[in-house]
Amino acid sequence: MRARFAAANALLKANTRDAVEAALDHFVDMLRLGRSDNLGVRDIIPSLMLRLGHEQQCYDFLKWWANQSDTTDHLDDTNLPLIDPFTAKYCLDLSQLVALTLLKMRMYLDVDSYENPRPWPKRAVGDIVKTRVNPIRYVEHHVSRLMQDLKKQYQALLKVVHDANSHFWEALVDDETRSPPESYSAGSPEEADLAVFHCKASWEESDDAMVMINVETCQFASVYVGANTVDGPRNTNTNPTNTNPTNTNSPYAGQVYTAKSLEKVLGTGRVIPSVFTPFTPFASPADLFPPRFSSSRSLSSRFISSDDQRKALVFAAGACSNDGQSEPRAGWAVVCGPTQADVVTHRLESKGPFGDAWLQTRNRAELRAVIAALRIRDWKNNAFSSIIVATNSAYVVKALKNRDLWELLLGEVERWDNQGLEVQLWKITRKKNIVAYIAAIAATDKPTVPDFGDLVFDTPTRTTAESQTRVLEICLETEDMYDNIYQRFTSGLKARATSVDRATTVEKVLTKLTQQPTPTVILVTDGAITRNKRAFDAVVDHLRKGSTAILACSFSSWVTLGEFNRFFIKLGLPWRRGPYYRTTFRLRPGASGAVPGAARLPASYSPKALLVSNVERSAAWYTEEANSREAAVAWTKVGSGHLGYVGDVNGEDGSYNVVMAMCGLL
């Protein structure tokens, strides 16, 4: 049997119709001779039948396996016919479920060709539908009802397959088909790889099936976690309140600040922090204070007002476990910028700023966080004239107990007022302050801190080495088109970037992203990354660590609806594929402020573009209307890095400037 199994597999490698027919004959005869099927040929046969167009035989075969009796005595009885349906008892194997799903989808597409006939290309209708739908006796309502039934059936089967193995659909739509594993368990990635190995050809040879399955199974896609991520999957964008970071064991890892003992001054009440009131009660921090660089030499972006670059926003939060009970543990957190390195957390000290012991409470931690926000950085030296501290604590805004901290807070307000810096407090919801709040909760688990102390950010600037731009162009499918159409992009990058490298295979992508020094910018020039898991994983891992990834050039032209949406779902973004048209798109005021050189971007230009929809307002650069959530150009944070999308399909001059700006080269 094993020799015959090997011979049949060798025939399949020839990949001709005659070879597939011969292999199918071998497998069917092997099953006839050994119904116990130790080699699992029952999982191979249905897909081969579909490849040969034997749809009715495939259905009968699957029905037979789905309707086995409680006993297995018949498995050794070679006198029983192969097609012998009786009362349903058992479920189908994964490969059989997949074949049944494809069969139902093919039937749906076949019936659709009668409902919506197209002159070209002409679809080859399968044998089952040919017998069910007679063109001579065509009845429109009958065909429509049949289509509805088939759609319900295959969509239900999609869920059944996903429940049986959550890895299968992602493995099927991947361009790379892995070799069959030596062993597997039910529901494992290895089982999914084996099923894909058996069925991939039948899906690819079925007209429109892969395009359709890519769209239909987006509902099962999940955010890619990443092999090297500390924080796990996040829906990270320019609104920090939509992230969900947790600190590492070392809360200060990657943060540039030092412990200092700053002067502590009692406030007199001469200056009281005012309450910040947004122009509309529904405005979010991300809308009013998108991440921007305060200067061209700044290494980190801050939350800076879109209307006034001298105004900065900082988030503060406190938390306390066992608040009001025995052994309370309080912590505070401050978020100064959009990256994890901008999140500072600390246990609430046992003693106040003037040496008195105090009980640990949430209110006290919240107030301590606001003080830390004012003392953590030299805001005036960073060219700011106003600092707004956002907190979800009504206690802080309304000033109640904890006199020592209030006196120190007022002292800080007066100190900054003497230097010309206004301090305002902004009461926001906990949901909008979730990053700082979660960090404060994590801080409650830190060791006890007895004495009051300060953590002060240094003010780093870009050095020559840090400002180097190393670009990796990923051209997996359309290198010739990229070189011919986007010559200005290639020459501009080579003229301005420190280095420009190119990867034309997945293996080269993996190699280039691990070489030192690693690329700071990844320019994705086509859509192959959406169809290759290894390339996607490597790029996203690098992106989340702090690099910039730009989807531009031919990317939008070479992805299907399903591939486009699945890409952003796995990335953790709500973006989806939008409409495709040419019009004049205008740069939204303040949208590109976080990018050095963005002031030189064109105020408007008119590309023919595939828009991305469901884009948060702070991430939309070029839109048709100012408040539109559909953008031809978008830019957002992902982890510690940035992601850019340019939907232009023709390489317009405006898009060249956009890409250069995203690279930091404009």
XYZ file of C-alpha atoms in Angstrom:
666
model
C 0.000 0.000 0.000
C 2.789 2.429 0.868
C 4.498 1.829 -2.456
C 1.243 2.442 -4.263
C 0.647 5.574 -2.190
C 4.096 6.859 -3.182
C 3.404 6.078 -6.838
C 0.126 8.019 -6.748
C 1.837 11.018 -5.146
C 4.527 10.893 -7.818
C 1.815 11.024 -10.474
C 0.313 14.130 -8.867
C 3.642 15.931 -9.203
C 3.294 15.633 -12.982
C 0.244 17.908 -12.631
C -1.548 16.818 -15.823
C -5.127 15.655 -16.170
C -4.050 12.132 -17.129
C -1.737 11.965 -14.119
C -4.463 13.187 -11.753
C -6.909 10.598 -13.142
C -4.356 7.827 -12.708
C -3.599 8.944 -9.138
C -7.306 9.044 -8.315
C -7.728 5.495 -9.628
C -4.902 4.340 -7.354
C -6.363 6.035 -4.283
C -9.904 4.745 -4.886
C -8.645 1.197 -5.355
C -6.491 1.479 -2.223
C -9.581 2.520 -0.276
C -11.522 -0.399 -1.728
C -8.840 -2.837 -0.616
C -8.332 -1.300 2.837
C -11.372 0.460 4.227
C -9.571 1.235 7.499
C -7.513 3.702 5.401
C -4.389 3.971 7.543
C -2.789 6.260 4.947
C -5.655 8.780 4.877
C -6.473 8.593 1.168
C -10.085 9.482 2.037
C -8.821 13.035 2.597
C -7.173 13.204 -0.824
C -9.875 11.694 -3.048
C -12.563 14.461 -2.851
C -10.226 17.236 -4.003
C -8.957 15.120 -6.902
C -12.535 14.480 -7.988
C -13.186 18.220 -7.983
C -10.041 18.865 -10.022
C -11.377 16.451 -12.652
C -14.869 17.959 -12.606
C -16.473 14.858 -11.045
C -18.659 16.890 -8.727
C -21.477 14.365 -8.299
C -18.994 11.613 -7.482
C -17.307 13.910 -4.981
C -20.628 14.656 -3.294
C -21.574 10.969 -3.173
C -18.194 10.073 -1.711
C -18.473 12.727 1.009
C -22.024 11.683 1.777
C -20.876 8.110 2.248
C -18.212 9.134 4.775
C -20.585 11.494 6.571
C -23.175 8.719 6.948
C -21.178 5.884 8.461
C -22.869 3.671 11.038
C -21.890 3.412 14.688
C -19.883 0.278 14.013
C -16.780 -0.014 11.897
C -17.316 -3.624 10.833
C -18.025 -2.549 7.262
C -14.563 -1.038 6.922
C -13.022 -4.463 6.399
C -15.799 -5.707 4.114
C -14.493 -5.135 0.599
C -17.698 -6.536 -0.876
C -19.666 -3.441 0.167
C -19.971 -0.772 -2.532
C -17.858 2.337 -2.028
C -20.909 4.570 -2.362
C -23.268 3.331 0.303
C -25.041 6.149 2.185
C -27.041 5.405 5.303
C -28.004 7.117 8.580
C -25.643 10.003 9.447
C -23.484 9.386 12.496
C -19.993 10.805 12.038
C -18.537 14.168 11.076
C -16.257 14.640 8.099
C -12.506 15.119 8.436
C -11.065 18.588 7.877
C -9.974 17.894 4.286
C -13.396 16.468 3.499
C -15.151 19.486 4.999
C -12.967 21.734 2.878
C -13.830 19.783 -0.272
C -17.537 20.017 0.529
C -17.183 23.784 1.050
C -15.494 24.164 -2.327
C -18.155 22.024 -3.982
C -20.955 24.229 -2.619
C -19.088 27.393 -3.585
C -18.499 26.115 -7.118
C -22.178 25.304 -7.435
C -23.053 28.815 -6.255
C -20.709 30.349 -8.833
C -22.111 28.055 -11.534
C -25.683 29.104 -10.790
C -24.562 32.727 -10.690
C -23.325 32.362 -14.277
C -26.949 31.667 -15.294
C -28.300 34.499 -13.154
C -25.664 36.999 -14.307
C -24.331 35.792 -17.681
C -21.104 37.385 -18.871
C -19.803 37.115 -22.434
C -16.195 36.825 -21.297
C -14.604 34.925 -19.749
C -17.085 32.090 -20.097
C -17.357 29.907 -17.019
C -17.284 26.112 -17.320
C -20.391 24.975 -15.432
C -20.109 21.814 -13.322
C -22.138 18.655 -13.877
C -24.421 19.056 -10.839
C -25.654 22.512 -11.813
C -26.056 21.446 -15.428
C -28.625 18.899 -14.323
C -30.312 21.269 -11.852
C -30.563 24.337 -14.091
C -31.797 23.708 -17.632
C -31.351 26.821 -19.809
C -34.363 25.781 -21.910
C -36.614 25.610 -18.849
C -34.877 28.491 -17.061
C -37.062 30.026 -14.332
C -35.607 33.155 -12.769
C -37.173 32.817 -9.327
C -36.072 29.185 -9.113
C -32.444 30.070 -9.862
C -32.468 32.986 -7.416
C -33.786 30.770 -4.645
C -31.191 28.119 -5.460
C -28.427 30.743 -5.255
C -29.650 31.898 -1.853
C -29.714 28.329 -0.546
C -26.233 27.549 -1.837
C -24.827 30.770 -0.386
C -26.235 29.943 3.043
C -24.792 26.452 2.792
C -21.245 27.406 1.832
C -21.152 30.264 4.345
C -22.242 27.868 7.075
C -19.519 25.460 5.972
C -16.914 28.228 6.182
C -17.718 28.525 9.878
C -17.681 24.739 10.341
C -14.199 24.544 8.818
C -12.973 27.445 10.957
C -14.338 25.806 14.100
C -12.618 22.556 13.149
C -9.275 24.279 12.539
C -8.844 28.024 13.025
C -5.561 27.998 11.075
C -6.902 26.572 7.827
C -8.269 29.594 5.954
C -5.153 31.671 6.622
C -2.996 28.807 5.369
C -5.118 28.386 2.231
C -4.843 32.021 1.097
C -1.085 32.066 1.675
C 0.906 31.921 -1.564
C 3.295 29.391 -0.084
C 2.071 25.815 0.381
C 4.045 23.946 3.027
C 5.150 20.343 2.773
C 2.934 17.796 4.570
C 3.951 17.376 8.223
C 5.125 14.056 9.638
C 2.493 14.226 12.377
C -0.322 16.492 13.500
C -3.117 16.877 16.016
C -6.689 17.970 15.447
C -7.003 21.740 15.179
C -3.250 22.312 14.877
C -1.380 24.392 12.268
C 0.154 21.137 11.030
C -3.281 19.688 10.316
C -4.128 22.861 8.382
C -0.906 22.569 6.362
C -1.729 18.958 5.457
C -5.259 19.847 4.363
C -3.957 22.729 2.239
C -1.373 20.436 0.665
C -4.178 18.084 -0.419
C -6.692 20.681 -1.624
C -4.827 23.819 -2.777
C -4.776 22.822 -6.460
C -8.533 22.196 -6.524
C -9.181 25.698 -5.161
C -6.755 27.395 -7.532
C -8.213 25.554 -10.535
C -11.787 26.584 -9.633
C -12.612 29.888 -11.351
C -13.031 32.769 -8.869
C -12.908 30.465 -5.834
C -9.714 31.913 -4.327
C -10.856 35.497 -4.856
C -14.168 34.708 -3.224
C -12.710 32.783 -0.294
C -10.333 35.641 0.455
C -13.288 37.973 0.926
C -15.558 35.520 2.724
C -12.993 34.400 5.315
C -11.827 37.864 6.395
C -14.317 37.471 9.224
C -12.072 34.780 10.718
C -8.803 36.725 10.434
C -7.198 37.806 13.693
C -4.541 40.325 14.639
C -1.029 39.020 14.110
C 0.632 38.818 17.527
C 4.237 38.563 16.389
C 7.134 36.448 17.501
C 9.038 39.291 19.147
C 6.336 41.643 20.417
C 6.242 42.422 24.117
C 2.890 44.118 24.255
C 0.898 41.696 22.098
C -1.510 42.718 19.371
C -2.722 46.281 19.475
C -4.970 48.454 17.389
C -2.289 51.102 17.324
C -2.845 54.397 15.583
C -2.188 58.047 16.148
C -4.720 58.031 18.983
C -2.807 56.653 21.987
C -6.027 55.926 23.818
C -6.761 53.118 21.375
C -3.664 51.149 22.387
C -3.366 48.702 25.234
C 0.259 48.514 26.354
C 1.550 46.652 29.359
C 4.933 47.354 30.879
C 7.804 44.920 30.802
C 9.463 43.723 33.995
C 11.746 46.718 33.733
C 9.354 49.672 33.550
C 12.037 52.009 32.325
C 13.377 49.851 29.475
C 13.994 52.013 26.432
C 13.038 55.238 28.207
C 15.413 58.178 28.185
C 15.186 59.801 31.587
C 17.112 60.030 34.831
C 16.183 60.141 38.504
C 16.742 63.621 39.895
C 15.897 65.525 43.031
C 14.171 68.676 41.842
C 13.368 71.609 44.075
C 9.955 71.304 45.748
C 8.081 74.546 46.348
C 4.855 75.069 48.304
C 2.250 76.820 46.213
C 0.663 80.012 47.435
C -2.469 79.833 45.318
C -1.352 82.790 43.244
C -1.893 80.787 40.056
C -4.552 78.097 39.723
C -4.498 75.641 36.793
C -7.362 76.400 34.456
C -9.707 73.788 33.011
C -9.133 73.010 29.345
C -12.355 73.000 27.330
C -12.266 71.630 23.759
C -14.135 73.528 21.067
C -16.589 70.612 20.846
C -17.494 68.190 23.651
C -17.079 65.241 21.271
C -13.497 66.066 20.264
C -10.999 63.337 21.142
C -7.388 63.910 22.222
C -6.209 62.350 18.950
C -8.214 64.856 16.930
C -6.935 67.899 18.791
C -3.401 66.737 19.640
C -2.010 64.373 16.979
C 1.582 63.127 17.397
C 4.027 65.587 15.858
C 7.714 66.443 16.085
C 8.298 69.665 17.989
C 11.327 70.401 15.788
C 13.239 68.885 12.889
C 15.942 67.702 15.326
C 13.545 66.109 17.768
C 13.977 62.363 18.197
C 10.508 61.743 19.592
C 7.098 63.041 18.656
C 4.747 64.567 21.220
C 1.009 65.188 21.349
C 0.938 68.696 19.910
C -2.072 70.854 19.132
C -3.084 70.813 15.487
C -3.853 74.538 15.774
C -0.910 75.742 17.855
C 2.439 73.948 17.867
C 3.318 75.568 21.195
C 0.618 73.600 23.032
C 1.350 70.046 24.189
C -0.824 67.353 25.745
C 0.264 64.752 28.299
C -1.857 61.961 29.819
C -1.802 61.179 33.553
C -3.520 58.423 35.531
C -3.436 56.732 38.913
C -4.683 53.390 40.195
C -4.872 51.575 43.507
C -5.549 47.943 44.325
C -7.463 47.347 47.575
C -8.341 51.041 47.651
C -9.900 51.814 51.032
C -9.059 48.319 52.325
C -6.102 46.661 54.022
C -2.700 46.716 52.284
C -3.544 49.120 49.435
C -1.006 49.403 46.590
C -1.107 52.493 44.388
C 0.750 53.435 41.223
C 0.800 56.245 38.705
C 1.615 56.657 35.031
C 2.361 59.469 32.612
C 2.164 59.209 28.815
C 4.187 61.915 27.058
C 4.115 60.567 23.504
C 2.782 57.872 21.199
C 5.407 55.148 21.764
C 5.954 52.718 24.620
C 9.178 54.557 25.440
C 7.053 57.614 26.285
C 5.114 55.780 29.019
C 6.509 56.329 32.540
C 5.157 54.310 35.461
C 5.996 54.298 39.170
C 4.684 53.104 42.510
C 3.121 55.796 44.652
C 5.640 56.679 47.336
C 4.840 55.886 50.969
C 5.886 59.394 51.958
C 4.775 62.670 50.470
C 7.022 65.318 48.925
C 7.721 66.897 52.313
C 8.450 63.690 54.260
C 5.055 62.894 55.808
C 3.639 59.344 55.612
C 0.344 58.983 53.749
C -2.125 56.181 53.104
C -2.062 54.832 49.546
C -5.264 55.752 47.651
C -6.372 56.088 44.047
C -7.076 59.803 44.470
C -3.588 60.387 45.772
C -2.062 58.384 42.894
C -4.052 60.419 40.363
C -2.818 63.678 41.833
C 0.749 62.356 41.996
C 0.568 61.524 38.272
C -0.337 65.115 37.384
C 2.608 66.398 39.424
C 4.902 63.941 37.651
C 3.618 65.144 34.283
C 4.687 68.690 35.125
C 8.076 67.718 36.591
C 9.068 64.991 34.141
C 10.256 67.288 31.359
C 11.477 70.809 30.771
C 8.415 71.743 28.747
C 9.450 75.364 28.336
C 12.849 74.396 26.959
C 11.007 72.212 24.430
C 9.473 75.399 22.969
C 6.011 74.931 24.479
C 3.964 77.788 25.919
C 1.114 75.676 27.293
C 0.860 72.172 28.744
C -2.517 70.412 29.025
C -2.670 67.461 31.431
C -5.456 65.039 30.500
C -6.813 62.951 33.361
C -9.906 60.831 33.894
C -10.034 61.965 37.532
C -12.707 64.449 38.554
C -10.887 64.562 41.885
C -7.838 66.203 40.334
C -9.857 68.783 38.453
C -12.001 69.658 41.485
C -9.203 69.727 44.122
C -10.237 67.986 47.336
C -7.915 66.237 49.906
C -4.156 65.432 50.126
C -2.999 68.903 50.995
C 0.718 68.190 50.589
C 0.351 67.132 46.969
C -2.001 69.986 46.198
C 0.488 72.458 47.621
C 3.253 70.929 45.503
C 1.005 70.933 42.426
C 0.229 74.616 42.912
C 3.940 75.231 43.384
C 4.599 73.552 40.036
C 1.924 75.647 38.355
C 3.462 78.817 39.772
C 6.978 77.695 38.768
C 5.910 77.192 35.177
C 3.933 80.431 35.176
C 7.092 82.294 36.158
C 8.725 80.805 33.038
C 5.794 81.720 30.784
C 4.227 78.240 30.548
C 0.482 77.906 31.140
C -0.833 74.741 32.839
C -4.330 73.449 32.103
C -6.228 70.349 33.255
C -8.538 68.403 30.941
C -11.070 65.937 32.352
C -11.464 63.051 29.889
C -13.093 59.644 30.127
C -11.171 56.593 31.286
C -11.610 55.082 27.817
C -9.759 58.017 26.285
C -7.073 57.707 28.960
C -6.759 53.928 28.786
C -3.015 53.806 28.010
C -2.053 55.752 31.122
C -4.661 53.970 33.232
C -3.478 50.465 32.295
C 0.127 51.509 32.880
C -0.848 52.844 36.313
C -2.499 49.518 37.174
C 0.702 47.720 36.174
C 2.681 50.091 38.409
C 0.811 48.893 41.499
C 2.750 45.608 41.256
C 6.132 47.327 41.471
C 8.191 47.219 44.674
C 7.382 49.660 47.458
C 8.965 53.106 47.091
C 9.398 54.832 50.456
C 10.463 58.361 49.514
C 9.145 60.907 47.031
C 11.356 61.231 43.970
C 11.381 62.646 40.460
C 11.898 60.995 37.107
C 13.008 63.524 34.520
C 13.163 62.931 30.784
C 16.331 63.947 29.047
C 15.799 65.881 25.835
C 17.397 63.798 23.083
C 17.948 65.123 19.591
C 18.814 63.331 16.408
C 22.472 62.610 15.832
C 23.927 62.041 12.396
C 23.817 58.255 12.841
C 20.269 58.264 14.181
C 18.991 60.431 11.331
C 20.262 58.057 8.656
C 17.546 56.761 6.352
C 18.120 53.201 5.182
C 15.444 52.137 2.699
C 14.480 48.583 1.765
C 12.380 48.305 -1.399
C 10.253 45.137 -1.457
C 9.435 44.179 -5.062
C 8.232 40.576 -4.992
C 6.040 40.588 -8.112
C 6.308 43.805 -10.129
C 9.968 44.819 -10.151
C 9.992 45.670 -13.874
C 6.863 47.816 -13.514
C 8.353 49.583 -10.517
C 11.544 50.399 -12.419
C 9.667 51.583 -15.524
C 6.824 53.601 -13.998
C 8.354 54.841 -10.760
C 11.785 55.944 -11.954
C 11.468 59.204 -10.060
C 10.857 57.307 -6.821
C 13.926 55.127 -7.282
C 16.227 57.979 -8.296
C 14.900 60.239 -5.525
C 15.486 57.608 -2.871
C 18.993 56.868 -4.101
C 19.846 60.568 -4.145
C 18.532 61.382 -0.658
C 18.618 58.222 1.457
C 21.707 56.957 3.242
C 21.290 53.601 1.509
C 18.725 51.877 -0.708
C 18.504 48.096 -0.898
C 16.030 45.845 -2.667
C 14.444 42.456 -1.969
C 12.807 40.557 -4.832
C 12.190 37.241 -3.034
C 10.745 36.336 0.338
C 14.078 34.870 1.413
C 15.801 38.170 0.627
C 13.164 40.049 2.626
C 13.867 37.887 5.667
C 17.625 38.303 5.227
C 17.568 42.076 4.701
C 15.390 42.661 7.764
C 17.819 40.814 10.033
C 21.050 42.309 8.714
C 22.729 45.114 10.639
C 22.151 47.964 10.344
C 18.489 47.208 9.770
C 16.345 49.304 7.396
C 14.627 52.340 8.874
C 12.115 52.518 5.996
C 10.398 49.621 4.215
C 8.822 50.592 0.882
C 6.296 47.935 -0.180
C 5.859 48.395 -3.939
C 3.329 45.641 -4.754
C 0.670 43.494 -3.113
C 2.613 40.242 -2.707
C 3.070 40.863 1.004
C -0.685 40.408 1.495
C -0.416 36.878 0.082
C 2.707 35.674 1.846
C 2.621 35.055 5.569
C 6.374 34.930 6.090
C 6.943 38.266 4.369
C 3.993 39.854 6.181
C 5.154 38.628 9.591
C 8.725 39.834 9.061
C 7.689 43.304 7.890
C 5.132 43.784 10.674
C 7.587 42.631 13.347
C 10.095 45.184 12.046
C 7.420 47.874 11.811
C 6.278 47.405 15.391
C 9.856 47.727 16.609
C 10.066 51.276 15.269
C 10.668 51.329 11.531
C 8.483 53.015 8.913
C 6.571 50.885 6.398
C 5.019 52.547 3.337
C 2.457 50.833 1.097
C 2.770 52.669 -2.209
C 3.467 52.448 -5.956
C 1.690 49.316 -7.298
C 0.478 48.058 -3.927
C -3.112 49.264 -4.327
C -3.290 47.938 -7.911
C -2.281 44.385 -7.057
C -4.498 43.438 -4.127
C -8.026 42.078 -4.151
C -10.769 43.223 -1.798
C -10.214 40.267 0.500
C -6.433 40.606 0.508
C -6.651 44.329 1.250
C -9.052 43.975 4.169
C -7.326 40.900 5.595
C -3.987 42.747 5.592
C -5.263 45.543 7.818
C -7.266 43.206 10.055
C -4.108 41.218 10.787
C -2.263 44.477 11.359
C -4.821 45.478 13.989
C -6.222 48.479 12.126
C -9.887 49.190 11.286
C -8.969 50.334 7.761
C -10.815 48.714 4.868
C -10.743 48.978 1.083
C -12.613 52.040 -0.176
C -13.725 53.335 -3.595
C -11.464 53.868 -6.592
C -11.624 57.122 -8.552
C -9.803 60.291 -9.570
C -10.533 63.643 -7.973
C -8.743 66.455 -6.188
C -7.655 65.413 -2.709
C -6.667 68.070 -0.188
C -4.173 67.829 2.629
C -6.111 67.909 5.882
C -4.819 70.739 8.107
C -2.483 69.475 10.815
C -2.683 65.865 9.682
C 0.959 65.470 8.658
C 2.517 67.500 11.438
C 4.271 64.480 12.969
C 6.486 64.093 9.892
C 9.560 66.311 9.437
C 9.385 68.257 6.182
C 5.620 67.807 5.887
C 5.216 71.559 5.512
C 6.513 71.155 1.967
C 3.750 68.760 0.928
C 1.355 70.009 -1.781
C -1.873 71.471 -0.426
C -3.776 69.338 -2.943
C -3.264 67.062 -5.937
C -5.396 64.874 -8.198
C -4.320 61.228 -8.332
C -6.375 58.280 -9.500
C -6.388 56.359 -6.262
C -7.783 53.418 -4.371
C -8.989 54.979 -1.145
C -8.714 53.390 2.262
C -11.889 53.734 4.335
C -12.708 53.773 8.054
C -9.595 55.847 8.711
C -9.493 57.792 11.957
C -9.479 61.525 11.324
C -6.018 62.028 12.779
C -4.544 59.457 10.351
C -6.131 60.792 7.153
C -3.752 62.987 5.151
C -5.303 63.577 1.735
C -9.101 63.449 1.589
C -11.812 64.788 -0.686
C -13.686 66.345 2.230
C -12.087 67.671 5.411
C -13.939 65.309 7.762
C -14.011 62.290 5.464
C -12.935 58.903 6.799
C -11.875 57.838 3.301
C -8.339 58.842 2.384
C -6.086 58.573 -0.640
C -3.121 58.959 1.706
C -3.032 57.867 5.351
C -0.407 57.696 8.083
C -0.665 56.077 11.509
C 1.304 54.500 14.331
C 1.690 50.748 14.607
C 3.551 49.698 17.730
C 6.635 51.893 17.907
C 6.717 52.437 14.136
C 4.687 54.234 11.497
C 2.633 52.923 8.590
C 1.930 54.963 5.475
C -0.567 54.210 2.715
C -0.525 55.900 -0.708
C -3.416 54.774 -2.917
C -2.273 56.500 -6.131
C -1.970 53.949 -8.961
C -0.110 56.131 -11.491
C 2.861 57.583 -9.628
C 1.793 61.251 -9.657
C 4.254 63.967 -8.624
C 2.238 64.623 -5.481
C 2.602 60.994 -4.438
C 6.358 61.232 -4.932
C 6.463 64.099 -2.432
C 4.249 62.167 -0.025
C 6.503 59.101 -0.094
C 9.602 61.273 0.358
C 7.961 62.963 3.361
C 7.029 59.621 4.912
C 10.645 58.530 4.459
C 11.791 61.728 6.174
C 13.552 62.840 2.995
C 11.403 65.725 1.736
